[in-house]
PDB file of C-alpha atoms in Angstrom:
ATOM      1  CA  MET A   1       1.507  11.501  39.387  1.00  0.00           C
ATOM      2  CA  SER A   2       1.960  13.717  36.276  1.00  0.00           C
ATOM      3  CA  THR A   3       1.125  12.517  32.792  1.00  0.00           C
ATOM      4  CA  ARG A   4       2.437  13.603  29.381  1.00  0.00           C
ATOM      5  CA  SER A   5       0.792  13.151  26.143  1.00  0.00           C
ATOM      6  CA  VAL A   6       3.176  11.954  23.257  1.00  0.00           C
ATOM      7  CA  PRO A   7       1.661  12.365  19.703  1.00  0.00           C
ATOM      8  CA  PHE A   8       1.961   9.400  17.408  1.00  0.00           C
ATOM      9  CA  GLY A   9       3.000  11.665  14.550  1.00  0.00           C
ATOM     10  CA  ASP A  10       3.438  15.447  14.045  1.00  0.00           C
ATOM     11  CA  LEU A  11       3.017  16.289  10.447  1.00  0.00           C
ATOM     12  CA  ALA A  12       3.570  20.048  10.875  1.00  0.00           C
ATOM     13  CA  ARG A  13       6.979  19.326  12.576  1.00  0.00           C
ATOM     14  CA  GLU A  14       7.872  16.876   9.750  1.00  0.00           C
ATOM     15  CA  TYR A  15       7.045  19.541   7.213  1.00  0.00           C
ATOM     16  CA  ALA A  16       9.135  22.144   9.050  1.00  0.00           C
ATOM     17  CA  ALA A  17      12.166  19.800   8.816  1.00  0.00           C
ATOM     18  CA  ILE A  18      11.965  19.529   4.957  1.00  0.00           C
ATOM     19  CA  ARG A  19      10.048  22.709   4.292  1.00  0.00           C
ATOM     20  CA  ALA A  20      12.571  24.158   1.669  1.00  0.00           C
ATOM     21  CA  GLU A  21      12.591  20.951  -0.393  1.00  0.00           C
ATOM     22  CA  ILE A  22       8.765  20.681  -0.361  1.00  0.00           C
ATOM     23  CA  ASP A  23       8.185  24.233  -1.167  1.00  0.00           C
ATOM     24  CA  ALA A  24      10.601  24.090  -4.058  1.00  0.00           C
ATOM     25  CA  ALA A  25       9.024  20.841  -5.405  1.00  0.00           C
ATOM     26  CA  LEU A  26       5.406  22.382  -5.227  1.00  0.00           C
ATOM     27  CA  GLY A  27       6.725  25.712  -6.807  1.00  0.00           C
ATOM     28  CA  ALA A  28       8.079  23.671  -9.724  1.00  0.00           C
ATOM     29  CA  VAL A  29       4.764  21.918 -10.283  1.00  0.00           C
ATOM     30  CA  LEU A  30       2.825  25.209 -10.213  1.00  0.00           C
ATOM     31  CA  ALA A  31       5.264  26.786 -12.547  1.00  0.00           C
ATOM     32  CA  ARG A  32       4.792  24.097 -15.151  1.00  0.00           C
ATOM     33  CA  GLY A  33       1.012  24.204 -14.964  1.00  0.00           C
ATOM     34  CA  ARG A  34       0.381  20.478 -15.455  1.00  0.00           C
ATOM     35  CA  PHE A  35      -1.336  18.716 -12.629  1.00  0.00           C
ATOM     36  CA  VAL A  36      -2.272  15.169 -13.794  1.00  0.00           C
ATOM     37  CA  LEU A  37      -0.293  12.519 -15.502  1.00  0.00           C
ATOM     38  CA  GLY A  38       2.853  14.526 -15.826  1.00  0.00           C
ATOM     39  CA  GLU A  39       6.445  14.282 -15.177  1.00  0.00           C
ATOM     40  CA  GLU A  40       6.265  14.211 -11.357  1.00  0.00           C
ATOM     41  CA  GLY A  41       3.937  11.259 -11.471  1.00  0.00           C
ATOM     42  CA  GLU A  42       6.209   9.353 -13.818  1.00  0.00           C
ATOM     43  CA  ALA A  43       9.317  10.167 -11.787  1.00  0.00           C
ATOM     44  CA  PHE A  44       7.718   9.032  -8.646  1.00  0.00           C
ATOM     45  CA  GLU A  45       6.631   5.737 -10.136  1.00  0.00           C
ATOM     46  CA  ARG A  46      10.130   5.015 -11.366  1.00  0.00           C
ATOM     47  CA  GLU A  47      11.726   5.946  -8.067  1.00  0.00           C
ATOM     48  CA  PHE A  48       9.204   4.178  -5.917  1.00  0.00           C
ATOM     49  CA  ALA A  49       9.650   1.015  -8.016  1.00  0.00           C
ATOM     50  CA  ALA A  50      13.451   1.217  -7.713  1.00  0.00           C
ATOM     51  CA  TRP A  51      13.267   1.699  -4.013  1.00  0.00           C
ATOM     52  CA  LEU A  52      11.127  -1.429  -3.641  1.00  0.00           C
ATOM     53  CA  GLY A  53      13.076  -3.454  -6.136  1.00  0.00           C
ATOM     54  CA  VAL A  54      10.022  -4.201  -8.414  1.00  0.00           C
ATOM     55  CA  GLU A  55       9.730  -3.609 -12.115  1.00  0.00           C
ATOM     56  CA  HIS A  56       6.559  -1.457 -12.224  1.00  0.00           C
ATOM     57  CA  ALA A  57       4.663   1.033  -9.935  1.00  0.00           C
ATOM     58  CA  VAL A  58       1.435   2.609 -11.043  1.00  0.00           C
ATOM     59  CA  GLY A  59       0.223   5.721  -9.054  1.00  0.00           C
ATOM     60  CA  CYS A  60      -3.408   6.250  -8.259  1.00  0.00           C
ATOM     61  CA  ALA A  61      -5.663   8.401  -6.208  1.00  0.00           C
ATOM     62  CA  SER A  62      -5.810   6.409  -2.966  1.00  0.00           C
ATOM     63  CA  GLY A  63      -4.970   3.157  -1.165  1.00  0.00           C
ATOM     64  CA  THR A  64      -8.622   2.016  -1.394  1.00  0.00           C
ATOM     65  CA  GLU A  65      -8.677   2.513  -5.218  1.00  0.00           C
ATOM     66  CA  ALA A  66      -5.338   0.704  -5.349  1.00  0.00           C
ATOM     67  CA  ILE A  67      -6.995  -2.328  -4.010  1.00  0.00           C
ATOM     68  CA  ALA A  68      -9.942  -2.013  -6.513  1.00  0.00           C
ATOM     69  CA  LEU A  69      -7.646  -1.368  -9.530  1.00  0.00           C
ATOM     70  CA  ALA A  70      -5.370  -4.294  -8.566  1.00  0.00           C
ATOM     71  CA  LEU A  71      -8.400  -6.619  -8.382  1.00  0.00           C
ATOM     72  CA  LEU A  72      -9.842  -5.366 -11.494  1.00  0.00           C
ATOM     73  CA  ALA A  73      -6.567  -5.841 -13.369  1.00  0.00           C
ATOM     74  CA  LEU A  74      -6.732  -9.495 -12.250  1.00  0.00           C
ATOM     75  CA  GLY A  75     -10.334  -9.757 -13.768  1.00  0.00           C
ATOM     76  CA  VAL A  76     -12.065  -9.932 -10.394  1.00  0.00           C
ATOM     77  CA  GLY A  77     -15.699  -8.998 -10.488  1.00  0.00           C
ATOM     78  CA  ALA A  78     -19.333  -9.760  -9.572  1.00  0.00           C
ATOM     79  CA  GLY A  79     -19.865 -13.216  -8.192  1.00  0.00           C
ATOM     80  CA  ASP A  80     -16.163 -13.551  -7.156  1.00  0.00           C
ATOM     81  CA  GLU A  81     -14.875 -13.729  -3.594  1.00  0.00           C
ATOM     82  CA  VAL A  82     -11.780 -12.271  -2.157  1.00  0.00           C
ATOM     83  CA  VAL A  83     -10.269 -13.348   1.238  1.00  0.00           C
ATOM     84  CA  LEU A  84      -9.018 -10.707   3.626  1.00  0.00           C
ATOM     85  CA  PRO A  85      -8.196 -10.603   7.470  1.00  0.00           C
ATOM     86  CA  ALA A  86     -11.160 -10.025   9.678  1.00  0.00           C
ATOM     87  CA  ASN A  87      -9.371  -7.146  11.589  1.00  0.00           C
ATOM     88  CA  THR A  88      -8.294  -4.984   8.671  1.00  0.00           C
ATOM     89  CA  CYS A  89      -9.457  -1.408   8.241  1.00  0.00           C
ATOM     90  CA  VAL A  90     -12.607  -1.079   6.199  1.00  0.00           C
ATOM     91  CA  PRO A  91     -10.775   0.425   3.057  1.00  0.00           C
ATOM     92  CA  THR A  92      -9.517  -3.028   2.241  1.00  0.00           C
ATOM     93  CA  ALA A  93     -13.100  -4.330   2.032  1.00  0.00           C
ATOM     94  CA  ALA A  94     -14.257  -1.166   0.316  1.00  0.00           C
ATOM     95  CA  GLY A  95     -11.749  -1.733  -2.459  1.00  0.00           C
ATOM     96  CA  ILE A  96     -13.102  -5.256  -2.881  1.00  0.00           C
ATOM     97  CA  TRP A  97     -16.759  -3.979  -2.974  1.00  0.00           C
ATOM     98  CA  MET A  98     -15.857  -1.557  -5.692  1.00  0.00           C
ATOM     99  CA  THR A  99     -15.227  -4.614  -8.075  1.00  0.00           C
ATOM    100  CA  GLY A 100     -18.539  -6.122  -7.294  1.00  0.00           C
ATOM    101  CA  ALA A 101     -16.759  -9.005  -5.558  1.00  0.00           C
ATOM    102  CA  ARG A 102     -17.615 -10.331  -2.003  1.00  0.00           C
ATOM    103  CA  PRO A 103     -15.164  -9.914   0.761  1.00  0.00           C
ATOM    104  CA  VAL A 104     -14.616 -13.133   2.801  1.00  0.00           C
ATOM    105  CA  PRO A 105     -13.135 -12.470   6.287  1.00  0.00           C
ATOM    106  CA  ALA A 106     -10.597 -14.949   7.662  1.00  0.00           C
ATOM    107  CA  ASP A 107      -9.340 -14.966  11.237  1.00  0.00           C
ATOM    108  CA  VAL A 108      -5.935 -13.877  12.388  1.00  0.00           C
ATOM    109  CA  GLU A 109      -3.183 -15.492  14.358  1.00  0.00           C
ATOM    110  CA  PRO A 110      -3.453 -14.533  17.957  1.00  0.00           C
ATOM    111  CA  GLY A 111       0.229 -13.792  18.457  1.00  0.00           C
ATOM    112  CA  THR A 112       0.848 -11.582  15.355  1.00  0.00           C
ATOM    113  CA  LEU A 113      -2.697 -10.381  14.848  1.00  0.00           C
ATOM    114  CA  LEU A 114      -2.090 -11.019  11.071  1.00  0.00           C
ATOM    115  CA  LEU A 115      -3.886 -13.178   8.614  1.00  0.00           C
ATOM    116  CA  ASP A 116      -3.800 -16.836   9.638  1.00  0.00           C
ATOM    117  CA  PRO A 117      -2.982 -19.086   6.655  1.00  0.00           C
ATOM    118  CA  ALA A 118      -4.980 -22.041   8.202  1.00  0.00           C
ATOM    119  CA  ALA A 119      -7.944 -19.788   8.520  1.00  0.00           C
ATOM    120  CA  VAL A 120      -7.576 -18.653   4.929  1.00  0.00           C
ATOM    121  CA  ARG A 121      -7.441 -22.219   3.760  1.00  0.00           C
ATOM    122  CA  ARG A 122     -10.790 -22.820   5.464  1.00  0.00           C
ATOM    123  CA  ALA A 123     -12.310 -19.608   3.767  1.00  0.00           C
ATOM    124  CA  VAL A 124     -11.195 -20.393   0.232  1.00  0.00           C
ATOM    125  CA  GLY A 125     -13.994 -21.747  -1.938  1.00  0.00           C
ATOM    126  CA  PRO A 126     -14.669 -22.315  -5.653  1.00  0.00           C
ATOM    127  CA  ARG A 127     -15.383 -18.471  -6.249  1.00  0.00           C
ATOM    128  CA  THR A 128     -12.149 -17.318  -4.497  1.00  0.00           C
ATOM    129  CA  LYS A 129     -10.207 -15.363  -6.924  1.00  0.00           C
ATOM    130  CA  ALA A 130      -7.684 -13.590  -4.760  1.00  0.00           C
ATOM    131  CA  ILE A 131      -6.232 -13.283  -1.178  1.00  0.00           C
ATOM    132  CA  VAL A 132      -5.396  -9.847   0.215  1.00  0.00           C
ATOM    133  CA  PRO A 133      -2.883 -10.259   3.072  1.00  0.00           C
ATOM    134  CA  VAL A 134      -2.741  -7.152   4.996  1.00  0.00           C
ATOM    135  CA  HIS A 135       0.689  -6.241   6.522  1.00  0.00           C
ATOM    136  CA  LEU A 136      -0.549  -4.522   9.694  1.00  0.00           C
ATOM    137  CA  TYR A 137       1.274  -2.253  12.253  1.00  0.00           C
ATOM    138  CA  GLY A 138       4.401  -2.376  10.142  1.00  0.00           C
ATOM    139  CA  ALA A 139       4.634  -6.133  10.334  1.00  0.00           C
ATOM    140  CA  PRO A 140       4.476  -8.598   7.382  1.00  0.00           C
ATOM    141  CA  ALA A 141       1.806 -11.279   6.981  1.00  0.00           C
ATOM    142  CA  ASP A 142       3.096 -14.896   6.589  1.00  0.00           C
ATOM    143  CA  LEU A 143       3.514 -14.650   2.865  1.00  0.00           C
ATOM    144  CA  GLY A 144       5.350 -17.889   2.443  1.00  0.00           C
ATOM    145  CA  ALA A 145       2.429 -19.963   3.801  1.00  0.00           C
ATOM    146  CA  LEU A 146      -0.051 -18.001   1.919  1.00  0.00           C
ATOM    147  CA  ALA A 147       1.623 -18.375  -1.450  1.00  0.00           C
ATOM    148  CA  GLU A 148       1.480 -22.132  -0.974  1.00  0.00           C
ATOM    149  CA  LEU A 149      -2.273 -21.935  -1.454  1.00  0.00           C
ATOM    150  CA  GLY A 150      -1.738 -21.187  -5.137  1.00  0.00           C
ATOM    151  CA  ILE A 151      -4.175 -18.217  -5.140  1.00  0.00           C
ATOM    152  CA  PRO A 152      -3.161 -14.736  -6.473  1.00  0.00           C
ATOM    153  CA  LEU A 153      -1.933 -12.594  -3.690  1.00  0.00           C
ATOM    154  CA  VAL A 154      -2.666  -8.906  -3.719  1.00  0.00           C
ATOM    155  CA  GLU A 155      -0.626  -7.457  -0.829  1.00  0.00           C
ATOM    156  CA  ASP A 156      -2.192  -4.422   1.274  1.00  0.00           C
ATOM    157  CA  CYS A 157       1.004  -2.598   2.242  1.00  0.00           C
ATOM    158  CA  ALA A 158      -0.835   0.516   3.510  1.00  0.00           C
ATOM    159  CA  GLN A 159       0.829   0.141   6.976  1.00  0.00           C
ATOM    160  CA  ALA A 160       4.146  -1.434   5.934  1.00  0.00           C
ATOM    161  CA  HIS A 161       6.258   0.857   3.660  1.00  0.00           C
ATOM    162  CA  GLY A 162       9.715  -0.570   4.325  1.00  0.00           C
ATOM    163  CA  ALA A 163       8.704  -3.805   6.186  1.00  0.00           C
ATOM    164  CA  ARG A 164      10.572  -6.872   5.195  1.00  0.00           C
ATOM    165  CA  TYR A 165       9.800 -10.519   4.890  1.00  0.00           C
ATOM    166  CA  GLY A 166      12.579 -12.944   4.360  1.00  0.00           C
ATOM    167  CA  GLY A 167      14.932 -10.076   3.698  1.00  0.00           C
ATOM    168  CA  ARG A 168      12.852  -8.689   0.843  1.00  0.00           C
ATOM    169  CA  LEU A 169      10.656  -5.569   1.036  1.00  0.00           C
ATOM    170  CA  VAL A 170       6.858  -6.357   1.193  1.00  0.00           C
ATOM    171  CA  GLY A 171       5.229  -5.199  -1.927  1.00  0.00           C
ATOM    172  CA  THR A 172       7.438  -7.525  -4.074  1.00  0.00           C
ATOM    173  CA  PHE A 173       5.795 -10.873  -3.243  1.00  0.00           C
ATOM    174  CA  GLY A 174       2.264 -10.843  -4.554  1.00  0.00           C
ATOM    175  CA  THR A 175       1.014 -10.841  -8.004  1.00  0.00           C
ATOM    176  CA  LEU A 176       0.260  -7.262  -7.117  1.00  0.00           C
ATOM    177  CA  ALA A 177       0.790  -5.040  -4.093  1.00  0.00           C
ATOM    178  CA  CYS A 178      -1.137  -1.877  -2.987  1.00  0.00           C
ATOM    179  CA  PHE A 179       0.079   1.072  -1.103  1.00  0.00           C
ATOM    180  CA  SER A 180      -1.685   3.958   0.545  1.00  0.00           C
ATOM    181  CA  PHE A 181       0.059   7.374   0.866  1.00  0.00           C
ATOM    182  CA  TYR A 182      -2.502   8.866   3.192  1.00  0.00           C
ATOM    183  CA  PRO A 183      -0.894  11.713   5.229  1.00  0.00           C
ATOM    184  CA  SER A 184      -0.607   9.510   8.450  1.00  0.00           C
ATOM    185  CA  LYS A 185       1.420   6.785   6.692  1.00  0.00           C
ATOM    186  CA  ASN A 186       5.200   6.705   7.139  1.00  0.00           C
ATOM    187  CA  LEU A 187       5.390   7.729   3.468  1.00  0.00           C
ATOM    188  CA  GLY A 188       2.476  10.138   3.294  1.00  0.00           C
ATOM    189  CA  ALA A 189       1.268  12.776   0.850  1.00  0.00           C
ATOM    190  CA  TYR A 190      -0.574  15.979   1.744  1.00  0.00           C
ATOM    191  CA  GLY A 191      -3.897  14.428   0.634  1.00  0.00           C
ATOM    192  CA  ASP A 192      -5.044  11.031  -0.612  1.00  0.00           C
ATOM    193  CA  ALA A 193      -2.758   9.124  -2.991  1.00  0.00           C
ATOM    194  CA  GLY A 194      -1.810   5.422  -3.591  1.00  0.00           C
ATOM    195  CA  ALA A 195       0.090   3.067  -5.840  1.00  0.00           C
ATOM    196  CA  VAL A 196       0.029  -0.463  -7.115  1.00  0.00           C
ATOM    197  CA  THR A 197       3.170  -2.403  -7.833  1.00  0.00           C
ATOM    198  CA  THR A 198       3.744  -5.524  -9.898  1.00  0.00           C
ATOM    199  CA  ALA A 199       6.489  -7.540 -11.806  1.00  0.00           C
ATOM    200  CA  ASP A 200       4.023  -8.313 -14.727  1.00  0.00           C
ATOM    201  CA  PRO A 201       4.223  -5.739 -17.602  1.00  0.00           C
ATOM    202  CA  ARG A 202       0.807  -6.778 -18.977  1.00  0.00           C
ATOM    203  CA  LEU A 203      -0.801  -6.066 -15.589  1.00  0.00           C
ATOM    204  CA  ALA A 204       0.938  -2.834 -15.279  1.00  0.00           C
ATOM    205  CA  GLU A 205      -0.295  -1.643 -18.695  1.00  0.00           C
ATOM    206  CA  ARG A 206      -3.906  -2.719 -17.645  1.00  0.00           C
ATOM    207  CA  LEU A 207      -3.570  -0.844 -14.494  1.00  0.00           C
ATOM    208  CA  ARG A 208      -2.487   2.279 -16.268  1.00  0.00           C
ATOM    209  CA  MET A 209      -5.632   1.933 -18.540  1.00  0.00           C
ATOM    210  CA  LEU A 210      -8.082   1.152 -15.584  1.00  0.00           C
ATOM    211  CA  ARG A 211      -6.945   4.211 -13.542  1.00  0.00           C
ATOM    212  CA  HIS A 212      -7.587   6.509 -16.566  1.00  0.00           C
ATOM    213  CA  TYR A 213     -11.116   5.632 -17.760  1.00  0.00           C
ATOM    214  CA  GLY A 214      -9.965   2.443 -19.457  1.00  0.00           C
ATOM    215  CA  GLN A 215      -8.279   4.115 -22.252  1.00  0.00           C
ATOM    216  CA  ARG A 216      -4.984   3.126 -23.806  1.00  0.00           C
ATOM    217  CA  THR A 217      -4.890   6.253 -26.039  1.00  0.00           C
ATOM    218  CA  ARG A 218      -6.928   9.439 -25.972  1.00  0.00           C
ATOM    219  CA  ASP A 219     -10.739   8.883 -26.405  1.00  0.00           C
ATOM    220  CA  VAL A 220     -10.194   5.141 -27.157  1.00  0.00           C
ATOM    221  CA  HIS A 221     -11.684   3.349 -24.135  1.00  0.00           C
ATOM    222  CA  GLU A 222     -11.139  -0.448 -23.995  1.00  0.00           C
ATOM    223  CA  LEU A 223     -12.009  -1.230 -20.504  1.00  0.00           C
ATOM    224  CA  GLU A 224     -14.537  -0.093 -17.883  1.00  0.00           C
ATOM    225  CA  GLY A 225     -12.030   2.089 -15.903  1.00  0.00           C
ATOM    226  CA  LEU A 226     -11.908   4.537 -13.093  1.00  0.00           C
ATOM    227  CA  ASN A 227     -10.791   8.182 -12.590  1.00  0.00           C
ATOM    228  CA  SER A 228      -7.971   7.330 -10.182  1.00  0.00           C
ATOM    229  CA  ARG A 229      -4.784   9.257 -11.130  1.00  0.00           C
ATOM    230  CA  LEU A 230      -2.011  10.328  -8.827  1.00  0.00           C
ATOM    231  CA  ASP A 231      -1.902  14.110  -9.196  1.00  0.00           C
ATOM    232  CA  GLU A 232       1.395  16.042  -9.795  1.00  0.00           C
ATOM    233  CA  VAL A 233       1.305  17.932  -6.438  1.00  0.00           C
ATOM    234  CA  GLN A 234       1.028  14.642  -4.340  1.00  0.00           C
ATOM    235  CA  ALA A 235       3.702  12.952  -6.595  1.00  0.00           C
ATOM    236  CA  ALA A 236       6.106  15.868  -6.008  1.00  0.00           C
ATOM    237  CA  ILE A 237       5.660  15.706  -2.346  1.00  0.00           C
ATOM    238  CA  LEU A 238       6.082  11.969  -2.269  1.00  0.00           C
ATOM    239  CA  ARG A 239       9.380  12.258  -4.209  1.00  0.00           C
ATOM    240  CA  VAL A 240      10.838  14.455  -1.635  1.00  0.00           C
ATOM    241  CA  LYS A 241       9.708  12.252   1.329  1.00  0.00           C
ATOM    242  CA  LEU A 242      10.914   9.012  -0.267  1.00  0.00           C
ATOM    243  CA  ARG A 243      14.475  10.298   0.028  1.00  0.00           C
ATOM    244  CA  TYR A 244      13.972  10.346   3.832  1.00  0.00           C
ATOM    245  CA  LEU A 245      11.860   7.198   4.311  1.00  0.00           C
ATOM    246  CA  ASP A 246      14.710   4.764   5.217  1.00  0.00           C
ATOM    247  CA  GLY A 247      16.056   7.128   7.893  1.00  0.00           C
ATOM    248  CA  TRP A 248      12.565   7.820   9.239  1.00  0.00           C
ATOM    249  CA  ASN A 249      11.914   4.102   9.446  1.00  0.00           C
ATOM    250  CA  GLY A 250      15.123   3.523  11.237  1.00  0.00           C
ATOM    251  CA  ARG A 251      14.208   6.129  13.841  1.00  0.00           C
ATOM    252  CA  ARG A 252      10.655   4.516  14.261  1.00  0.00           C
ATOM    253  CA  ARG A 253      12.501   1.160  14.930  1.00  0.00           C
ATOM    254  CA  GLU A 254      14.664   2.824  17.548  1.00  0.00           C
ATOM    255  CA  ILE A 255      11.677   4.125  19.316  1.00  0.00           C
ATOM    256  CA  ALA A 256       9.883   0.839  19.075  1.00  0.00           C
ATOM    257  CA  GLU A 257      12.701  -0.970  20.615  1.00  0.00           C
ATOM    258  CA  LEU A 258      12.832   1.523  23.551  1.00  0.00           C
ATOM    259  CA  TYR A 259       9.114   1.011  24.241  1.00  0.00           C
ATOM    260  CA  ALA A 260       9.714  -2.880  24.035  1.00  0.00           C
ATOM    261  CA  ARG A 261      12.396  -2.496  26.658  1.00  0.00           C
ATOM    262  CA  GLU A 262      10.500  -0.288  28.946  1.00  0.00           C
ATOM    263  CA  LEU A 263       7.289  -2.449  28.644  1.00  0.00           C
ATOM    264  CA  ARG A 264       8.936  -5.731  29.780  1.00  0.00           C
ATOM    265  CA  GLY A 265       6.281  -7.940  31.208  1.00  0.00           C
ATOM    266  CA  VAL A 266       3.586  -6.646  28.995  1.00  0.00           C
ATOM    267  CA  GLU A 267       2.371  -8.990  26.266  1.00  0.00           C
ATOM    268  CA  LEU A 268       3.032  -7.355  22.984  1.00  0.00           C
ATOM    269  CA  PRO A 269       2.181  -8.598  19.358  1.00  0.00           C
ATOM    270  CA  GLN A 270       4.731 -10.878  17.875  1.00  0.00           C
ATOM    271  CA  VAL A 271       6.384 -10.597  14.573  1.00  0.00           C
ATOM    272  CA  THR A 272       5.860 -13.138  11.833  1.00  0.00           C
ATOM    273  CA  PRO A 273       8.908 -15.430  11.551  1.00  0.00           C
ATOM    274  CA  GLY A 274      11.068 -14.122   8.745  1.00  0.00           C
ATOM    275  CA  GLY A 275       9.654 -10.568   9.214  1.00  0.00           C
TER     276      GLY A 275
END
């Protein structure tokens, strides 16, 4: 019997398909000579927020730091607890550790492998300041049930650019939502990059300060911030790729449906009702 290896993703092939646009975007950045907090980053933030249907997007250096910045914007710190799914990738917990808070894992539902609202309810305590529902494998967590707990939700959308819950894109439900643009993501940069989204203008302003050493204006530092800016090169690449994302996601769904048909009889993860 012959076997054939099928790669999950071929980034070189993806680049070849959009090479002219990527090269032109990079050339424009190099010609301007501004590489941090410039017009490409501002444009990507506007375009990504518009694509999601949310008021504010704040670019940052990675998905891990997006988690940290979102929690810091909420005032989470030492002595606090943050609930997250027990099977999430370690960067989710790392973002919590960066604030000084304690990650509290909660079990997942056996069918969806996503955060179980009943397990979260048991994990919540007097020090719980936030819940981080992680939308894994392109599938949304049960945001409706989690919202009923009355604790701020910080969505981790690192694996779910374009996933929907109740007809709305994930990243628009929580008090804040975090995205990774690591190269392997379906919207990926050519290095590390991330973003935080929110409908709250005060949180957006706080995020912009926190990612830039805590300063509102040059050399006036009001918060204990980080160095976590989305650079112009990655922003330019993401702007090009964002135009293709809906089409790429559609093709991924077609391929997933093909696998589901051909793997009849194999128990596959379920999708959250409404997702």
